PDB file of C-alpha atoms in Angstrom:
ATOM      1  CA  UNK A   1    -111.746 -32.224  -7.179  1.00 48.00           C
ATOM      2  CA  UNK A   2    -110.021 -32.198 -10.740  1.00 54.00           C
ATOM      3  CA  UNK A   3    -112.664 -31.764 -13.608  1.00 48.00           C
ATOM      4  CA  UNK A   4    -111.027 -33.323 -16.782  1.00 41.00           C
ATOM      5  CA  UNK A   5    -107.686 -31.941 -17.522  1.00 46.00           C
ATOM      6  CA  UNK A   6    -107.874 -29.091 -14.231  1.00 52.00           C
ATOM      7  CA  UNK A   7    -105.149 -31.045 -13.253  1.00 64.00           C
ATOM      8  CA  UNK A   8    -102.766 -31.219 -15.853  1.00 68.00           C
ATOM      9  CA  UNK A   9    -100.364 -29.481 -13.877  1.00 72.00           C
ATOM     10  CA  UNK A  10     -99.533 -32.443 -12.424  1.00 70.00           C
ATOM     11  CA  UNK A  11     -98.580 -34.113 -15.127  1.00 73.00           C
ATOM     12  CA  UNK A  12     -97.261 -31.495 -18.046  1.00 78.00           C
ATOM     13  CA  UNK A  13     -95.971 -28.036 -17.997  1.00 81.00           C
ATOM     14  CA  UNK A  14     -97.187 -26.059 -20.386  1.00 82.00           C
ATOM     15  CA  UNK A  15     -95.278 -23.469 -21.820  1.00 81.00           C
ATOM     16  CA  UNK A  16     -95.829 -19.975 -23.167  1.00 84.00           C
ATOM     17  CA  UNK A  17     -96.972 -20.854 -26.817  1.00 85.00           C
ATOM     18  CA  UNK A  18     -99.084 -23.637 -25.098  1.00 81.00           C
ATOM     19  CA  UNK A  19     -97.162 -26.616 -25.869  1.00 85.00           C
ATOM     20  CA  UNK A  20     -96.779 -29.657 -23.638  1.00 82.00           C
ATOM     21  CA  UNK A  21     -93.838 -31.326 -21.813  1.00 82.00           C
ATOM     22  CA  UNK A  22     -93.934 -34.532 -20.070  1.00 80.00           C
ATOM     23  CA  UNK A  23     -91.817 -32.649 -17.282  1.00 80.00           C
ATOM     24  CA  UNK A  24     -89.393 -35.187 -15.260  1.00 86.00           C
ATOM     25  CA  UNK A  25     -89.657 -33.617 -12.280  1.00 86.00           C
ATOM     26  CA  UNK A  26     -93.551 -33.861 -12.374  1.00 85.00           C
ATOM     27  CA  UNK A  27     -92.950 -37.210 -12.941  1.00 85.00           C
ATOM     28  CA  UNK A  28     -90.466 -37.821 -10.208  1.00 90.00           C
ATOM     29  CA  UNK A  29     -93.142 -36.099  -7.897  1.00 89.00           C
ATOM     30  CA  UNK A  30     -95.831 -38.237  -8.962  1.00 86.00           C
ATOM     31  CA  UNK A  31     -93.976 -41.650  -8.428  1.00 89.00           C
ATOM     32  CA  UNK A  32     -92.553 -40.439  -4.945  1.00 92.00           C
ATOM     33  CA  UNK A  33     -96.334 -39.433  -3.790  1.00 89.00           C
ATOM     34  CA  UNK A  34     -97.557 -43.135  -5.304  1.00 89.00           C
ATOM     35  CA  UNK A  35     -94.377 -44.346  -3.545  1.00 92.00           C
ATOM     36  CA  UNK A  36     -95.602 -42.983   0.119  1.00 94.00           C
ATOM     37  CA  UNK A  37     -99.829 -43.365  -0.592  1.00 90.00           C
ATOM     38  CA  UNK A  38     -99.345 -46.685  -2.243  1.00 91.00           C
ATOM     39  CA  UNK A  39     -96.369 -48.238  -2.057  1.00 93.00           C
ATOM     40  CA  UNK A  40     -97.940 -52.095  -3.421  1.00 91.00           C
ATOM     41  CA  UNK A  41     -99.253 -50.271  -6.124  1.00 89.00           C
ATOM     42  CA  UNK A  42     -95.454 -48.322  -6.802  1.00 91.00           C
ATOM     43  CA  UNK A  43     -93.742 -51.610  -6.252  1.00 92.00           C
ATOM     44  CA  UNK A  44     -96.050 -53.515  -9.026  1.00 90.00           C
ATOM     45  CA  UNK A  45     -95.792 -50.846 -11.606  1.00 90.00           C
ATOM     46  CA  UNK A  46     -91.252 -50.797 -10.912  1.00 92.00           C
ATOM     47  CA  UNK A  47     -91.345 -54.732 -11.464  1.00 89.00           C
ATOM     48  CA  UNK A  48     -93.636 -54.297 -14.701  1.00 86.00           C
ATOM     49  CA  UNK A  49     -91.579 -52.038 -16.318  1.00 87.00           C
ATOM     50  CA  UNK A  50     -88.240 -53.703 -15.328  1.00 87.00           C
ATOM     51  CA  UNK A  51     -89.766 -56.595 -16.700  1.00 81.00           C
ATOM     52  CA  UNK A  52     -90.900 -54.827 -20.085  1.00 81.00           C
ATOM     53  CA  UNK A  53     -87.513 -53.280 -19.773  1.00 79.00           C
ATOM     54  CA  UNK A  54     -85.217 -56.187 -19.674  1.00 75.00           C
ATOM     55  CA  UNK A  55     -87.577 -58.230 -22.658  1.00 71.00           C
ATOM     56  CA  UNK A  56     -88.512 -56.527 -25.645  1.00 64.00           C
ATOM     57  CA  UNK A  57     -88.751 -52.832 -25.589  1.00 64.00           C
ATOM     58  CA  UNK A  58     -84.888 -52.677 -26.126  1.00 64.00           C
ATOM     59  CA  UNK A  59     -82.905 -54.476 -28.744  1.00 65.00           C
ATOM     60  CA  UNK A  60     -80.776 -57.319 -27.934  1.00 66.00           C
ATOM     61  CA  UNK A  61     -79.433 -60.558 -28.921  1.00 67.00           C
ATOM     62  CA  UNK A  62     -81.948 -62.736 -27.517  1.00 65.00           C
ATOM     63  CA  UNK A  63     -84.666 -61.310 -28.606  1.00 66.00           C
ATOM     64  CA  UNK A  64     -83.664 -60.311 -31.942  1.00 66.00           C
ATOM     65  CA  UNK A  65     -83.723 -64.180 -32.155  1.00 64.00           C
ATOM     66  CA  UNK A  66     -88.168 -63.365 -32.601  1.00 65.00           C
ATOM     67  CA  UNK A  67     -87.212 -61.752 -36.053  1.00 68.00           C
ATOM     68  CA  UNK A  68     -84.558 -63.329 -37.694  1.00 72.00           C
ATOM     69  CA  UNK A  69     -83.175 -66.434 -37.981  1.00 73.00           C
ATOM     70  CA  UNK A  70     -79.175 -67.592 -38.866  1.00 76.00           C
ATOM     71  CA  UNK A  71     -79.296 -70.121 -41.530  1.00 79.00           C
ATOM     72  CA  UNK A  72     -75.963 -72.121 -40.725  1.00 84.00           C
ATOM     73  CA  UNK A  73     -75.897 -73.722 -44.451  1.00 87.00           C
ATOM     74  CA  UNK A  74     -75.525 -70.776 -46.321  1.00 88.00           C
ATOM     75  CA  UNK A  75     -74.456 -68.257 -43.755  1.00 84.00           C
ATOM     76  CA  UNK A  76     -77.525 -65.770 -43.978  1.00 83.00           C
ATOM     77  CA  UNK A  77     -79.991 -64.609 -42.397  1.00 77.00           C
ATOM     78  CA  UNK A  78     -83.749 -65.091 -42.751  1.00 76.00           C
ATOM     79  CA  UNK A  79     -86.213 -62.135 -42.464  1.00 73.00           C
ATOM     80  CA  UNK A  80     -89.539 -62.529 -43.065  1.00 69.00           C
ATOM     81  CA  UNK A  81     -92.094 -59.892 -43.613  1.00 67.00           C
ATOM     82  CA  UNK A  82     -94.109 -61.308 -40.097  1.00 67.00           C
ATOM     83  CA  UNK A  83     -92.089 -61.863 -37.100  1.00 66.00           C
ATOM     84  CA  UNK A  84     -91.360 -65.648 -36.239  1.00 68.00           C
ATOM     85  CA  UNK A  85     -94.678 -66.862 -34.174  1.00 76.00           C
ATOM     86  CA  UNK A  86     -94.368 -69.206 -31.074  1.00 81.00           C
ATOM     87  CA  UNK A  87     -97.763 -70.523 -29.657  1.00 87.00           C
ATOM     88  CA  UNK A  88     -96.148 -70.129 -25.791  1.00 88.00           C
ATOM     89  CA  UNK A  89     -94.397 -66.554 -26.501  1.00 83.00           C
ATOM     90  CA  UNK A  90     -98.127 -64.954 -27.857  1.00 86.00           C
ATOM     91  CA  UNK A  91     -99.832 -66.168 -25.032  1.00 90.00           C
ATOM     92  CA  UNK A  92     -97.124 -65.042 -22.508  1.00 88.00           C
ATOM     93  CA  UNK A  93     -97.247 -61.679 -24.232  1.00 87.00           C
ATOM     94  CA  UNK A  94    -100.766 -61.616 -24.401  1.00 92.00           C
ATOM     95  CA  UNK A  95    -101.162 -62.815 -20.589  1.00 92.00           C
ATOM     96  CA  UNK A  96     -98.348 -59.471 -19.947  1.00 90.00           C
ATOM     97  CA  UNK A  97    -100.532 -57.125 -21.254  1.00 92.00           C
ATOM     98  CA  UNK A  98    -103.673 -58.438 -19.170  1.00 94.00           C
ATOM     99  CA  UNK A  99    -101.947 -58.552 -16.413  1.00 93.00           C
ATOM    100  CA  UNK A 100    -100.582 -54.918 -16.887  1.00 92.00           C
ATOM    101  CA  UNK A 101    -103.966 -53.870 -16.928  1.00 94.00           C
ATOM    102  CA  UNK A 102    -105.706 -55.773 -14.473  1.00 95.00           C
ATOM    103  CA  UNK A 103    -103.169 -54.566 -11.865  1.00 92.00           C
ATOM    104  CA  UNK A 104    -103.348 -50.935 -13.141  1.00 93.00           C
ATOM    105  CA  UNK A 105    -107.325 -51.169 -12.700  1.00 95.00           C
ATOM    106  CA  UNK A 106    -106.758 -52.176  -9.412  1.00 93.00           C
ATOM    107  CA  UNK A 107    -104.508 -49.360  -8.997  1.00 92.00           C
ATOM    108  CA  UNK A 108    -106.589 -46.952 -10.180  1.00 91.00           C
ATOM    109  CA  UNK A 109    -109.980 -48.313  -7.977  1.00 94.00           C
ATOM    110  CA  UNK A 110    -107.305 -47.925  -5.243  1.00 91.00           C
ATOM    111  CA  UNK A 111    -106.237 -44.189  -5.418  1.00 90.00           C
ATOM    112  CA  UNK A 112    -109.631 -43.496  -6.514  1.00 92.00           C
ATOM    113  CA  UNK A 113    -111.342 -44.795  -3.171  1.00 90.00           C
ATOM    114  CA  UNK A 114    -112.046 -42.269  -1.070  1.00 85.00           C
ATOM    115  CA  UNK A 115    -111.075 -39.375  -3.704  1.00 87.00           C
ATOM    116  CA  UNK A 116    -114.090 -40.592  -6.568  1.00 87.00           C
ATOM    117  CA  UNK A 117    -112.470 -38.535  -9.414  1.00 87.00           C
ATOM    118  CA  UNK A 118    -112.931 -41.766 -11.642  1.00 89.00           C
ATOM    119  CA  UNK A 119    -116.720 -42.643 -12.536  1.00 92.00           C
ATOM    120  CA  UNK A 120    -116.716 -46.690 -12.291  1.00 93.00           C
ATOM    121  CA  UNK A 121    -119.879 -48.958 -12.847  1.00 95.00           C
ATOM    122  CA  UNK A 122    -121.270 -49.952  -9.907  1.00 94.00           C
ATOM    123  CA  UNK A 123    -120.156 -53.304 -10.136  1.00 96.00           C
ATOM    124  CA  UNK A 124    -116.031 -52.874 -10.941  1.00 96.00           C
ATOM    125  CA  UNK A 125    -115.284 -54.505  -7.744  1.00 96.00           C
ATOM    126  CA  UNK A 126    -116.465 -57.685  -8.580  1.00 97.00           C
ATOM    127  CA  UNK A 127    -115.933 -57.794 -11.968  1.00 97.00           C
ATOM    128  CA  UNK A 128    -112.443 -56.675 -11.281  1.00 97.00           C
ATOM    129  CA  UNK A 129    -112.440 -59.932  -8.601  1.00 97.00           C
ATOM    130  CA  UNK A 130    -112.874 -61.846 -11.856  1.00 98.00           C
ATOM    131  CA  UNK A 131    -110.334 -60.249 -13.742  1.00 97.00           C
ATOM    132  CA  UNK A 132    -108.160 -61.225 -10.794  1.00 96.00           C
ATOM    133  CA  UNK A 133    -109.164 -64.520 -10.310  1.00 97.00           C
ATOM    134  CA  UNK A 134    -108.530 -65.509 -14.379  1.00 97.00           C
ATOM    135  CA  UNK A 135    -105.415 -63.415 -14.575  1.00 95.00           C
ATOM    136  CA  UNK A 136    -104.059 -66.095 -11.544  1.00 96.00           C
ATOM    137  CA  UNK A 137    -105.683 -68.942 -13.459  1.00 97.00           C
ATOM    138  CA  UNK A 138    -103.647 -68.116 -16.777  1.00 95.00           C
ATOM    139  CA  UNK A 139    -100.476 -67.705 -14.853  1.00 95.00           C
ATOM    140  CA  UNK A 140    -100.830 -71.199 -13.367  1.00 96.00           C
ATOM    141  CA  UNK A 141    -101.875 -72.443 -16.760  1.00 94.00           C
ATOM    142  CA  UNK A 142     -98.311 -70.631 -17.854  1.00 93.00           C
ATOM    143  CA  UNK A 143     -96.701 -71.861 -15.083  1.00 94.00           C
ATOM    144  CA  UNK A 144     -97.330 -75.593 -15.306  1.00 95.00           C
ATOM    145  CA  UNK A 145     -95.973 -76.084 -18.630  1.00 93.00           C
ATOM    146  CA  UNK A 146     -93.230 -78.324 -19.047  1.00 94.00           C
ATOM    147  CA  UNK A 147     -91.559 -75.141 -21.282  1.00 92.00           C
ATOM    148  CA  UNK A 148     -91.218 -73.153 -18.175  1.00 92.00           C
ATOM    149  CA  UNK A 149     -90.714 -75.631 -15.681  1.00 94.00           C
ATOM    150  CA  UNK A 150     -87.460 -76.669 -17.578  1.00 93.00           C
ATOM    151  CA  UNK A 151     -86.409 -72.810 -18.577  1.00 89.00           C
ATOM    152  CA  UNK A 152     -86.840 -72.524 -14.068  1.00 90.00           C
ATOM    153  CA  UNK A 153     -85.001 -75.474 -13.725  1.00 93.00           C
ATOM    154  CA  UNK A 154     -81.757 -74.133 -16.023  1.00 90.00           C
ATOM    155  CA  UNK A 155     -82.250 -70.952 -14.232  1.00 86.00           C
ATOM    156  CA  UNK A 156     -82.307 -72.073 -10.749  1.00 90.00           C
ATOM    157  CA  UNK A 157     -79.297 -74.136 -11.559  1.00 90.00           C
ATOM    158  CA  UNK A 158     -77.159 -71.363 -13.520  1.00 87.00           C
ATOM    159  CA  UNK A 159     -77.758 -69.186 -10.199  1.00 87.00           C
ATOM    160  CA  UNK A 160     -76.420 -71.244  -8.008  1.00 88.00           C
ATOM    161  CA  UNK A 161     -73.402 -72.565  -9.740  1.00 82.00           C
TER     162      UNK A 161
END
């Protein structure tokens, strides 16, 4: 068993003047070993980041559309100091990040079964049940908005014209 940071080695090299690297092929080893012991737990973690991938970690058009605004009368653009706020988009983005780390929890209670390298309280299974059962709750919620069920709508239709 690992005491805290025994096992670095899976995760950094270190080299001789002691500094860290986030080495690649570490990494590739860990997500081919979570891959084969947990491949639910892989599989969630490759659609989160796709989906944090293709939305706002990374410039683009659309989204640039949070920030600024084109002002058609005058041909600028407006900037202001606080990003544009929309009610829907905060909780959507808020509901993400929950449901990032629900599912990582549940991740982590999973590789941890068996192995007890992580100390949990003794009641994480239930409250993490809970967690669950309002992270599904809030994505119904989401889901049952007119706002989405039109955006599904365009998008079911654009796909299969």
């Amino acid at each position: 068993m690992c005491g805290l940071f025994a096992c670095h080695t899976h995760f950094v090299d270190v080299d001789e003047n002691g500094i860290l690297d986030p080495s690649q092929a570490l990494a590739k080893k860990r997500h081919a070993w979570l891959d084969e012991k947990y491949p639910d737990g892989s599989a969630s973690i490759k659609r989160m980041k796709a989906t944090i991938n293709e939305s706002m970690a990374h410039a683009n058009i659309i989204f640039a559309d949070n920030n600024f605004r084109f002002n058609e009368n005058d041909g600028s653009f407006d900037a202001p100091f606080f990003d544009f706020e929309d009610e829907y988009f905060v909780k959507v983005d808020l509901w993400m990040i929950g449901n990032i780390a629900v599912g990582l929890m549940d991740l982590f209670y999973g590789v941890n079964q068996g192995r007890d390298v992580i100390k949990l309280v003794d009641d994480f299974a239930p409250r993490l049940e809970k967690l669950w059962n309002t992270n599904k709750a809030l994505h119904a919620e989401m889901t049952a908005s007119e706002r989405y069920k039109q955006t599904m709508a365009r998008l079911t239709a654009e796909a299969s014209s």
